[in-house]
Amino acid sequence: MEQSHVLSVFVNNCVGVLTRISGLFARRGYNIKSLTVGETENPAVSRMTIECIGDAQIITQIKSQLRKVVDVISVEELKEDAVCRELFLVKVRANDTNRTAVMGVAEIYRARTLDVTPETLVFEICGDRSKLESFFDMMKTYGIVEIARTGVTAMDRG
Amino acid sequence: MKGAEIIAKVLKEQHIDTVFAYPGGTILSLLDALQGKRNLKLYTNCHEQFCAHAAEGYARATGKAGVVIATSGPGATNLVTGLANAYMDSTPLVAITGNVPLELLGRDAFQEIDIYGVTMPITKHNFIVRSVDRLAETLRFAFQTAMSGRRGPVLVDIPKNVFEECAKYTPAKPAASPIPLPAEESLSEAAELINASSKPLLCLGGGVIASNAAEGAYAFAKRLGAPVMTTAMGIGGFPQDDDQYLGLAGLQPNPSVTAALSDCDLFIGAGLRFSERMLQNIRGSSPDCKILHLDIDEAEIGKNLPAYSAVVGDLSAVLTSLLPRLNQKTLRIYPDNVPRDPLYTQIFGAFPNAIFTTEVGVHQVKACHSLPILHPRRFITSGGLGTMGFGLPAAIGAAIATDNCVVNLAGDGSFAMNMQELSTAVRYKLPITQIVFNNRRLGMIRDLQDRDYGGKHVLVETAPMDLPAVATAMGVPFVRSGDAESLPAMLEEARTQKGVCFIEVQTES
């Protein structure tokens, strides 16, 4: 059954490593939903959080193919209850007539207001996917000007 | 010490005795440093692609890493097909390319190309060395990577200034590549599965050659009493004069292969990747049998075919660990239905101790089926990539590596791609016999057009050419041409020659 899986891939923090990993996914036709990279507590090591879609066989393949990449140090598949977070910046259409209403909805989601103009509002919101998507759907009703998403970053509990 | 000298030192550390290089502007200081070094011979071909194929021929004839050197830009891009070929066939190569000086990188300088980016998907790993301080360790790691686990090509791109800058050189011994050993659990599960099976079938792939596992495979096959097939890459992994030898697993399976497949309850694939061509035969004949997959590369397990059980590890280690756990089974022999083409068995008969290389096309398929190869590393063909033009330069590499007689089998289409390499064979006075089956067409593609496109022939007739005159012009001392009937007489003459021989066989198909 196809479903979403989150992989933590620890890689050498060196030139070209992102190309290597994204190239592997593109070449072999694996689906990436999101990919984020950042340095870890050890500056020589980066952590990639890759959200990918596939059935059990494909995910096993992805993990084995990743382990073959020389710059990959380890590959872990996160558990279903892992802590997953993503950050959205959302620019919404809002003017004098509905600004309060829009900000009221944002308040419910605990989104922060970063910028106000006569025609727009920019919100920052962080959370798990269902919360962010629900917020996004609500904001659509007011009219979204643009959105920037960081992609999921995640780790196991405990 | 200058970077170029450091490279010479590291090659010596790695016991590299042969390098295939094509000169160019960015690698001049490297060539200067390598020339005249004791125990290191420099060879050149007519094109960088042939240097790469020659290095592959060298590697496959010896099991050592092949080394190829090319300049930046077109020199580097000309390696691409050779690297891809080595990647598909898991051949250990180390390619060193020069690049423009560091300060010009990224500015589209003359003969600058991002070969690091270009070769990422067709190398096991690649590097760009931005500082001479990292040169020795990078090159050592390149050799270790090429030669460890599932072998493969590694490219090291070096900006010109790095060859000329100085760093401290500290000698080091080549790092031992750890042999990937199989997990105990998987071994006992596999042994149980084999012992429970009544009609196992063994199929050997290129891993048998790469892991030097032919002896282990032989003992294993004898214990199973099972019929044995090989893939094209596995040819030589099992002696073809043995009663248990069944034939080729892939293209055009012979009736005994088909019968054994539909009869078996356990298919043991050893050192192979279940290519789609082989899968057709397995799925078609034997949809219900269990699959036991033995391979060094974990990613091959379940990639193309779900395996019932698998053992991951060096094939030699896997087979020798399994053997003592297996019960002796009764011998099962199928009738010998190997479709051996008499022209090819005549050639083998004339050169029983030769290494055989092939190009790609009809002659390759016939060679794979027909040559009764007995030993590993005696048959070298472009298995995964199917590169026309591979055979002759690979023959050159194999001849240089072994001093052994090498026979390259070619069609006229492939010969038109690499004919200038005859001059390389002549230059180095190599014991190579080049046999061209000239049917004045790209036979395999023409057959496909006959089969699938109603016989409409597009671009498959080759240009008329006087092949013996070409060979003579290249300086080949022994040139013969004739039809199939005159082949035995031509072979009889050729086998006693010392240098390069050229034989054209005019055929109708």
XYZ file of C-alpha atoms in Angstrom:
667
model
C 0.000 0.000 0.000
C 1.362 3.390 -0.956
C 1.855 5.719 1.941
C 4.013 8.527 3.184
C 7.238 7.678 5.044
C 9.735 9.975 6.692
C 13.428 9.124 6.445
C 16.251 10.708 8.403
C 19.372 10.498 6.277
C 22.677 11.485 7.841
C 25.211 12.521 5.207
C 28.684 13.973 4.978
C 28.319 17.733 4.863
C 30.190 18.160 1.583
C 29.821 19.672 -1.876
C 27.408 17.851 -4.142
C 25.780 15.629 -1.560
C 22.332 17.151 -2.085
C 22.639 16.584 -5.848
C 23.648 12.995 -5.215
C 20.596 12.279 -3.074
C 18.036 14.208 -5.116
C 19.544 12.765 -8.325
C 19.105 9.250 -6.961
C 15.400 9.882 -6.317
C 14.881 11.468 -9.743
C 16.814 8.779 -11.624
C 15.024 5.863 -10.056
C 11.620 7.500 -10.169
C 11.032 7.630 -6.405
C 8.488 10.194 -5.225
C 9.694 12.889 -2.841
C 7.052 14.879 -1.017
C 9.552 17.086 0.739
C 13.262 17.237 1.465
C 15.008 19.416 4.011
C 18.677 19.615 4.918
C 20.560 21.166 7.776
C 23.776 20.826 9.694
C 23.670 18.692 12.845
C 25.463 19.180 16.174
C 28.497 17.889 14.268
C 29.292 20.366 11.477
C 30.778 17.571 9.354
C 27.380 15.862 9.235
C 24.124 17.085 7.721
C 20.722 15.640 8.423
C 18.269 15.277 5.558
C 14.643 14.709 6.326
C 13.005 13.134 3.318
C 9.301 12.546 3.124
C 8.654 10.043 0.376
C 5.737 8.031 -0.906
C 5.701 4.369 -1.798
C 4.717 0.845 -0.820
C 6.836 -1.267 1.510
C 8.969 -2.657 -1.326
C 9.765 0.799 -2.723
C 10.633 2.205 0.692
C 12.971 -0.740 1.328
C 14.570 -0.078 -2.070
C 14.947 3.627 -1.326
C 16.660 2.859 1.968
C 19.075 0.339 0.426
C 19.874 2.615 -2.506
C 20.540 5.503 -0.104
C 22.855 3.325 2.006
C 24.939 2.645 -1.118
C 25.744 6.323 -1.589
C 29.277 6.762 -0.282
C 28.473 10.080 1.402
C 25.535 8.598 3.320
C 26.417 7.746 6.918
C 23.099 6.250 8.025
C 19.465 5.983 7.039
C 16.629 5.701 9.533
C 12.945 5.424 8.895
C 11.045 7.423 11.510
C 8.233 5.802 13.434
C 4.638 6.784 12.840
C 4.455 8.759 16.086
C 7.630 10.726 15.336
C 7.646 14.466 15.957
C 7.126 16.078 12.533
C 7.096 19.828 12.058
C 6.855 22.143 9.112
C 6.738 25.920 8.847
C 4.569 27.884 6.393
C 4.743 31.554 5.499
C 1.376 32.516 4.058
C 0.503 35.854 2.470
C -3.275 36.354 2.589
C -5.481 38.965 1.004
C -6.967 41.115 3.785
C -8.182 44.702 3.944
C -10.037 46.922 6.391
C -13.262 45.020 5.964
C -12.007 41.541 6.863
C -8.600 42.000 8.515
C -9.950 41.349 11.994
C -11.752 38.224 10.881
C -8.624 36.828 9.189
C -6.493 37.579 12.228
C -9.118 35.953 14.401
C -8.814 32.720 12.461
C -5.016 32.968 12.623
C -5.287 33.384 16.374
C -7.145 30.076 16.661
C -4.231 28.358 14.903
C -1.670 30.341 16.880
C -0.166 31.696 13.690
C 2.013 34.773 14.159
C 1.446 37.893 12.132
C 4.719 39.005 10.579
C 3.619 41.748 8.187
C 0.589 43.949 7.602
C -0.180 46.096 4.545
C -3.488 47.702 3.488
C -4.111 44.738 1.153
C -2.284 41.776 2.757
C -1.216 39.920 5.872
C 1.754 37.568 6.241
C 1.461 34.752 8.770
C 4.026 32.345 10.113
C 2.674 29.042 11.300
C 4.491 25.970 12.540
C 3.064 22.578 13.300
C 2.278 19.139 11.995
C 0.871 18.619 8.563
C -2.816 18.315 9.453
C -2.779 21.580 11.378
C -0.974 23.421 8.593
C -3.239 22.068 5.905
C -6.303 22.975 7.865
C -4.948 26.517 8.319
C -4.145 26.692 4.635
C -7.701 25.635 3.705
C -9.157 28.279 5.977
C -6.957 30.995 4.493
C -7.908 29.965 0.956
C -11.381 31.298 1.619
C -9.874 34.789 2.002
C -7.542 34.445 -0.958
C -3.905 33.364 -0.775
C -1.367 35.606 -2.528
C 1.585 33.309 -2.007
C 2.909 30.579 0.245
C 6.405 29.366 1.175
C 6.848 26.021 2.944
C 9.997 24.721 4.585
C 9.191 21.044 4.130
C 8.994 18.577 6.981
C 11.723 18.151 9.529
C 11.316 15.388 12.062
C 12.773 13.121 14.705
C 11.716 10.092 16.713
C 10.449 10.514 20.260
C 12.363 9.391 23.339
C 56.120 17.332 -3.388
C 54.095 18.385 -6.426
C 50.552 17.058 -6.811
C 51.475 15.197 -10.005
C 54.308 13.386 -8.178
C 51.974 12.579 -5.285
C 49.637 10.864 -7.781
C 52.564 8.829 -9.121
C 53.404 7.806 -5.543
C 49.825 6.806 -4.745
C 49.571 4.750 -7.964
C 52.713 2.941 -6.848
C 51.273 2.373 -3.364
C 48.248 0.812 -5.039
C 50.483 -1.468 -7.173
C 49.168 0.063 -10.373
C 51.418 -1.017 -13.234
C 49.348 0.140 -16.202
C 47.631 3.393 -17.062
C 45.571 4.229 -20.141
C 45.814 7.920 -20.874
C 44.994 10.341 -23.645
C 47.066 13.553 -23.505
C 45.599 17.014 -23.189
C 46.328 20.478 -21.870
C 45.301 20.093 -18.241
C 47.085 16.807 -17.505
C 50.494 17.548 -18.986
C 52.228 17.807 -15.626
C 50.678 14.514 -14.554
C 51.837 12.722 -17.718
C 55.255 14.285 -17.252
C 55.423 12.892 -13.716
C 54.224 9.410 -14.727
C 56.472 8.980 -17.760
C 59.518 6.854 -17.021
C 58.400 5.718 -13.578
C 59.649 2.254 -12.779
C 56.937 -0.447 -12.821
C 54.421 1.870 -14.449
C 53.577 1.712 -18.127
C 51.635 4.374 -19.966
C 49.478 3.381 -22.911
C 47.352 5.489 -25.154
C 44.446 4.745 -27.480
C 42.894 6.712 -30.322
C 40.098 8.190 -28.211
C 39.416 8.616 -24.495
C 36.437 6.268 -24.717
C 38.799 3.521 -25.838
C 41.169 4.317 -22.961
C 38.248 3.703 -20.611
C 37.258 0.459 -22.379
C 40.891 -0.677 -22.376
C 41.107 0.022 -18.645
C 37.941 -2.040 -18.241
C 39.394 -4.885 -20.311
C 42.463 -4.720 -18.075
C 40.337 -4.773 -14.926
C 38.124 -7.628 -16.057
C 41.033 -9.766 -17.204
C 42.872 -9.317 -13.887
C 40.407 -8.393 -11.154
C 42.520 -5.319 -10.389
C 41.393 -1.721 -10.757
C 41.841 -0.237 -14.228
C 43.197 3.308 -14.404
C 42.335 5.840 -17.086
C 43.473 9.440 -17.405
C 41.947 12.135 -19.610
C 42.070 15.867 -19.944
C 39.275 18.327 -19.205
C 36.266 19.135 -21.405
C 35.917 16.778 -24.371
C 38.572 14.454 -22.970
C 36.486 14.007 -19.854
C 33.123 13.743 -21.645
C 34.599 11.113 -23.966
C 35.004 8.905 -20.889
C 31.285 8.940 -20.214
C 30.324 5.831 -22.226
C 33.283 3.936 -20.805
C 32.380 4.845 -17.237
C 28.733 3.993 -17.823
C 29.770 0.630 -19.232
C 31.946 -0.079 -16.183
C 29.157 1.074 -13.885
C 26.597 -1.264 -15.448
C 29.003 -4.213 -15.350
C 30.401 -3.414 -11.871
C 33.996 -3.096 -13.047
C 36.520 -1.365 -10.772
C 37.994 1.666 -12.545
C 39.647 4.819 -11.316
C 39.375 7.680 -13.804
C 41.519 10.753 -13.281
C 40.529 13.845 -15.213
C 42.283 17.173 -15.333
C 40.189 20.300 -15.164
C 40.825 23.996 -15.642
C 42.637 25.756 -12.776
C 40.563 26.286 -9.645
C 40.278 30.037 -10.164
C 38.637 29.433 -13.562
C 36.212 26.714 -12.429
C 32.621 27.744 -13.006
C 33.488 30.427 -15.565
C 33.043 28.389 -18.744
C 36.761 28.485 -19.446
C 38.211 26.788 -22.537
C 37.681 23.015 -22.262
C 35.924 23.353 -18.946
C 33.107 20.941 -18.207
C 31.523 19.925 -14.920
C 32.525 16.282 -15.294
C 31.876 15.797 -11.586
C 28.214 16.642 -12.194
C 28.078 14.784 -15.507
C 29.397 11.498 -14.122
C 27.570 11.433 -10.801
C 24.888 8.976 -12.002
C 27.355 6.670 -13.808
C 30.039 6.297 -11.171
C 30.020 4.509 -7.849
C 31.380 7.743 -6.422
C 33.266 10.765 -7.679
C 35.359 13.593 -6.352
C 36.708 16.970 -7.241
C 39.989 17.704 -5.483
C 40.169 21.402 -4.683
C 43.335 21.308 -2.600
C 46.597 19.444 -3.084
C 46.482 18.677 0.649
C 43.528 16.359 0.041
C 44.954 14.732 -3.098
C 46.632 11.623 -1.693
C 43.819 10.668 0.686
C 41.165 11.265 -1.994
C 42.951 9.100 -4.528
C 43.498 6.339 -1.981
C 39.838 6.448 -1.049
C 38.935 6.325 -4.760
C 40.831 3.044 -5.166
C 39.341 1.630 -2.007
C 35.840 2.561 -3.145
C 36.308 1.111 -6.636
C 37.577 -2.188 -5.221
C 35.275 -2.713 -2.253
C 31.809 -4.248 -2.033
C 30.123 -4.219 -5.406
C 32.919 -2.886 -7.546
C 32.530 0.093 -9.825
C 34.098 3.107 -11.481
C 35.216 6.134 -9.472
C 36.182 9.458 -11.016
C 38.604 11.962 -9.511
C 38.537 15.389 -11.150
C 41.621 17.488 -10.484
C 42.018 21.171 -11.409
C 45.259 21.807 -13.279
C 46.867 23.918 -10.557
C 46.498 21.069 -8.035
C 48.911 18.947 -10.108
C 51.483 21.693 -9.824
C 51.076 22.798 -6.214
C 53.040 21.168 -3.435
C 52.033 19.252 -0.334
C 53.721 16.921 2.092
C 53.523 13.299 0.992
C 53.307 10.621 3.655
C 53.517 7.074 2.320
C 50.673 4.716 3.163
C 49.801 1.109 2.461
C 46.622 0.398 0.475
C 43.708 0.108 2.870
C 42.367 -3.426 3.019
C 38.830 -3.546 1.670
C 36.680 -5.401 4.173
C 34.959 -8.424 2.640
C 31.211 -8.149 3.276
C 30.376 -11.319 5.193
C 26.888 -12.851 5.175
C 24.717 -12.743 8.290
C 24.416 -16.057 10.119
C 20.627 -15.933 10.201
C 20.309 -15.486 6.466
C 22.752 -18.351 5.871
C 20.817 -20.823 7.987
C 17.537 -19.774 6.388
C 19.050 -20.225 2.918
C 20.549 -23.604 3.812
C 17.214 -24.802 5.130
C 15.482 -23.660 1.969
C 18.020 -25.405 -0.249
C 17.928 -28.625 1.772
C 14.133 -28.655 1.601
C 14.063 -28.189 -2.161
C 13.944 -31.170 -4.467
C 14.754 -29.482 -7.779
C 16.962 -26.453 -7.292
C 18.352 -24.579 -10.262
C 21.515 -22.515 -10.044
C 22.118 -19.388 -12.083
C 25.484 -17.643 -11.891
C 25.997 -13.975 -12.736
C 28.940 -11.621 -13.025
C 29.347 -11.598 -9.244
C 30.897 -15.063 -9.532
C 33.719 -13.564 -11.591
C 34.010 -10.316 -9.612
C 34.238 -12.107 -6.251
C 36.538 -14.833 -7.599
C 33.899 -17.334 -6.562
C 34.073 -19.799 -9.474
C 35.645 -22.555 -7.371
C 33.090 -22.074 -4.626
C 30.313 -22.073 -7.203
C 31.589 -25.320 -8.698
C 31.620 -27.116 -5.337
C 28.206 -25.648 -4.557
C 26.783 -26.871 -7.878
C 28.224 -30.342 -7.321
C 26.623 -30.531 -3.881
C 23.249 -29.542 -5.333
C 23.544 -31.803 -8.362
C 21.589 -29.005 -9.995
C 21.608 -27.771 -13.565
C 23.631 -24.564 -13.905
C 22.931 -21.572 -16.126
C 24.918 -18.388 -16.365
C 24.095 -14.866 -17.424
C 26.245 -13.261 -20.124
C 28.276 -11.634 -17.343
C 28.621 -14.982 -15.584
C 30.162 -16.783 -18.579
C 33.353 -18.462 -17.391
C 32.001 -18.757 -13.858
C 31.195 -22.415 -14.524
C 33.008 -24.749 -16.929
C 30.832 -25.253 -19.982
C 32.155 -28.761 -20.633
C 30.552 -29.913 -17.376
C 27.457 -32.154 -17.606
C 25.525 -29.813 -15.323
C 25.994 -26.814 -17.612
C 22.686 -25.893 -19.159
C 23.286 -22.725 -21.164
C 22.608 -19.032 -21.075
C 19.830 -17.705 -18.852
C 18.993 -14.544 -20.756
C 18.423 -14.026 -24.463
C 16.878 -16.829 -26.473
C 16.889 -19.630 -23.877
C 17.541 -23.092 -25.266
C 14.960 -25.879 -24.696
C 16.860 -27.356 -21.754
C 16.966 -23.981 -20.007
C 13.230 -23.606 -20.498
C 12.585 -27.158 -19.326
C 14.754 -26.761 -16.227
C 13.091 -23.449 -15.401
C 9.579 -24.848 -15.589
C 10.684 -27.882 -13.589
C 12.491 -26.205 -10.706
C 11.129 -25.528 -7.219
C 13.984 -23.244 -6.121
C 15.794 -20.770 -8.331
C 19.130 -19.759 -6.845
C 20.396 -16.528 -8.410
C 24.009 -15.944 -7.395
C 25.764 -12.656 -8.100
C 23.221 -11.297 -10.516
C 20.589 -8.600 -10.670
C 17.642 -10.302 -12.382
C 17.747 -8.142 -15.477
C 14.476 -7.735 -17.322
C 15.700 -10.042 -20.084
C 16.220 -12.875 -17.649
C 13.041 -12.137 -15.736
C 10.954 -12.772 -18.830
C 12.235 -16.328 -18.958
C 11.765 -16.972 -15.257
C 8.288 -15.472 -15.095
C 7.262 -17.195 -18.317
C 8.494 -20.680 -17.461
C 8.474 -20.845 -13.733
C 6.073 -18.429 -12.090
C 5.690 -20.427 -8.867
C 9.216 -21.450 -7.926
C 10.847 -19.837 -4.911
C 13.697 -17.414 -5.445
C 16.853 -17.471 -3.350
C 18.984 -14.443 -4.141
C 22.670 -14.291 -3.215
C 24.335 -10.960 -3.891
C 26.869 -8.519 -2.491
C 24.568 -5.559 -3.042
C 21.665 -5.329 -0.621
C 19.861 -2.955 -2.983
C 19.610 -5.722 -5.618
C 17.482 -7.866 -3.298
C 13.881 -7.348 -4.291
C 14.705 -4.600 -6.786
C 13.438 -6.395 -9.875
C 11.991 -9.556 -8.359
C 10.770 -10.241 -4.828
C 13.048 -12.879 -3.319
C 11.673 -15.584 -1.045
C 14.966 -15.538 0.806
C 18.271 -13.726 0.359
C 21.844 -13.715 1.562
C 23.809 -10.484 1.252
C 27.570 -10.743 1.157
C 30.652 -11.448 -0.895
C 29.641 -14.368 -3.104
C 32.760 -16.390 -2.421
C 32.165 -16.068 1.321
C 28.454 -16.831 0.913
C 28.996 -19.995 -1.121
C 31.766 -21.378 1.075
C 29.716 -20.656 4.208
C 26.677 -22.396 2.771
C 28.442 -25.481 1.454
C 29.032 -27.355 4.754
C 25.366 -26.892 5.676
C 24.016 -28.524 2.538
C 23.014 -32.125 2.019
C 24.305 -33.863 -1.070
C 21.539 -34.077 -3.641
C 21.261 -36.450 -6.547
C 22.600 -35.308 -9.866
C 20.049 -34.031 -12.371
C 21.186 -33.789 -15.966
C 19.260 -32.238 -18.825
C 20.009 -32.976 -22.474
C 22.693 -30.753 -23.984
C 20.753 -28.255 -26.056
C 23.290 -25.429 -26.052
C 22.903 -23.812 -29.485
C 26.554 -23.595 -30.452
C 27.212 -21.992 -33.820
C 29.903 -24.053 -35.584
C 31.779 -20.933 -36.773
C 32.273 -19.908 -33.160
C 33.273 -23.334 -31.909
C 35.826 -23.471 -34.735
C 37.252 -20.174 -33.517
C 37.336 -21.437 -29.948
C 38.995 -24.622 -31.153
C 41.749 -22.625 -32.816
C 42.282 -20.442 -29.714
C 41.343 -22.640 -26.723
C 43.492 -20.647 -24.301
C 42.540 -17.187 -25.488
C 40.606 -14.483 -23.724
C 37.545 -13.659 -25.822
C 36.060 -10.207 -26.082
C 33.052 -9.134 -28.117
C 31.398 -6.096 -29.548
C 27.600 -5.835 -29.482
C 25.074 -7.335 -31.867
C 24.266 -10.679 -33.491
C 27.841 -11.928 -33.114
C 27.735 -11.132 -29.377
C 24.630 -13.224 -28.786
C 26.131 -16.066 -30.812
C 29.423 -15.795 -28.914
C 27.611 -15.875 -25.564
C 25.774 -19.034 -26.558
C 28.491 -20.748 -28.542
C 31.962 -20.294 -27.050
C 32.555 -23.154 -24.599
C 34.381 -20.951 -22.083
C 35.882 -22.933 -19.219
C 37.459 -20.383 -16.893
C 36.656 -17.043 -15.278
C 38.064 -13.858 -16.836
C 38.291 -15.497 -20.251
C 35.180 -13.848 -21.648
C 34.689 -10.084 -21.595
C 31.593 -8.515 -23.061
C 29.553 -5.377 -22.573
C 26.705 -6.904 -20.596
C 24.582 -4.172 -19.083
C 25.140 -1.199 -21.346
C 25.563 -3.068 -24.645
C 28.220 -0.726 -25.978
C 29.103 -1.156 -29.652
C 32.811 -0.397 -29.943
C 33.688 -1.916 -26.565
C 35.352 -5.126 -27.708
C 38.549 -4.120 -29.479
C 39.799 -1.616 -26.898
C 38.795 -4.079 -24.148
C 40.852 -6.717 -25.995
C 43.778 -4.280 -25.981
C 43.463 -3.795 -22.227
C 43.173 -7.545 -21.624
C 46.190 -8.303 -23.843
C 48.318 -5.664 -22.110
C 47.242 -6.975 -18.697
C 47.944 -10.643 -19.328
C 50.217 -11.021 -22.387
C 47.672 -13.680 -23.248
C 46.294 -14.138 -26.738
C 42.994 -12.265 -27.094
C 40.365 -12.808 -29.764
C 37.887 -10.006 -30.362
C 34.693 -10.975 -32.151
C 33.007 -8.162 -34.045
C 30.365 -7.362 -36.581
C 31.040 -4.861 -39.324
C 28.803 -2.292 -37.589
C 30.797 -2.356 -34.362
C 34.077 -2.480 -36.289
C 33.140 0.806 -37.953
C 32.939 2.328 -34.474
C 36.402 1.372 -33.269
C 38.468 0.303 -36.289
C 41.210 2.827 -35.531
C 42.075 0.804 -32.451
C 43.695 -1.745 -34.769
C 46.490 0.808 -35.010
C 46.792 0.779 -31.206
C 47.037 -3.012 -31.215
C 49.705 -2.794 -33.926
C 51.616 -0.024 -32.126
C 51.998 -2.148 -29.001
C 52.454 -5.400 -30.991
C 49.679 -7.115 -29.045
C 48.656 -10.765 -29.537
C 45.168 -9.851 -30.703
C 43.139 -11.564 -33.378
C 40.294 -9.424 -34.634
C 37.552 -11.392 -36.382
C 34.889 -9.368 -38.167
C 31.702 -11.053 -39.318
C 30.777 -8.820 -42.207
C 27.140 -9.059 -43.226
C 27.057 -5.430 -44.430
C 24.333 -4.561 -41.985
C 23.440 -3.961 -38.361
C 22.048 -7.462 -38.138
C 20.395 -7.380 -34.740
C 18.550 -4.132 -35.383
C 17.616 -5.252 -38.869
C 16.134 -8.431 -37.370
C 14.041 -6.305 -35.026
C 12.831 -4.217 -37.943
C 11.893 -7.441 -39.717
C 10.073 -8.727 -36.671
C 8.358 -5.616 -35.357
C 8.260 -3.110 -38.218
C 7.106 -5.173 -41.162
C 10.554 -5.541 -42.670
C 10.966 -1.841 -43.353
C 14.705 -1.306 -43.007
C 15.828 2.048 -41.667
C 19.539 2.959 -41.519
C 20.670 -0.620 -40.972
C 22.690 -1.183 -44.139
C 26.339 -0.366 -43.443
C 28.506 1.635 -45.835
C 30.414 -0.561 -48.283
C 34.016 -0.755 -47.182
C 37.129 -2.719 -48.025
C 37.820 -4.020 -44.518
C 41.065 -5.884 -45.304
C 42.404 -2.684 -46.878
C 41.537 -0.809 -43.678
C 43.403 -3.388 -41.601
C 46.381 -3.240 -43.934
C 46.413 0.538 -43.754
C 46.524 0.310 -39.953
C 49.662 -1.791 -40.284
C 48.172 -5.164 -39.373
C 50.708 -7.752 -40.524
C 48.282 -10.649 -41.007
C 45.112 -9.899 -42.965
C 42.758 -12.489 -44.429
C 39.281 -12.381 -45.858
C 36.965 -15.143 -46.934
C 33.615 -16.800 -46.502
C 32.536 -19.091 -43.689
C 33.894 -22.136 -45.478
C 37.394 -20.737 -45.608
C 37.365 -19.791 -41.905
C 39.088 -22.974 -40.637
C 42.007 -22.434 -43.028
C 42.338 -18.767 -42.039
C 42.223 -19.690 -38.344
C 44.828 -22.372 -38.832
C 47.202 -19.750 -40.223
C 46.323 -17.086 -37.672
C 46.871 -19.217 -34.596
C 50.574 -19.504 -35.281
C 51.082 -15.735 -35.738
C 52.678 -13.632 -33.028
C 51.230 -10.171 -33.617
C 47.914 -8.671 -34.608
C 45.743 -10.700 -36.965
C 42.710 -9.547 -38.878
C 40.156 -11.936 -40.338
C 37.072 -10.855 -42.216
C 34.365 -13.496 -42.492
C 31.845 -12.609 -45.169
C 28.464 -13.852 -44.064
C 24.935 -13.505 -45.301
C 23.250 -13.014 -41.939
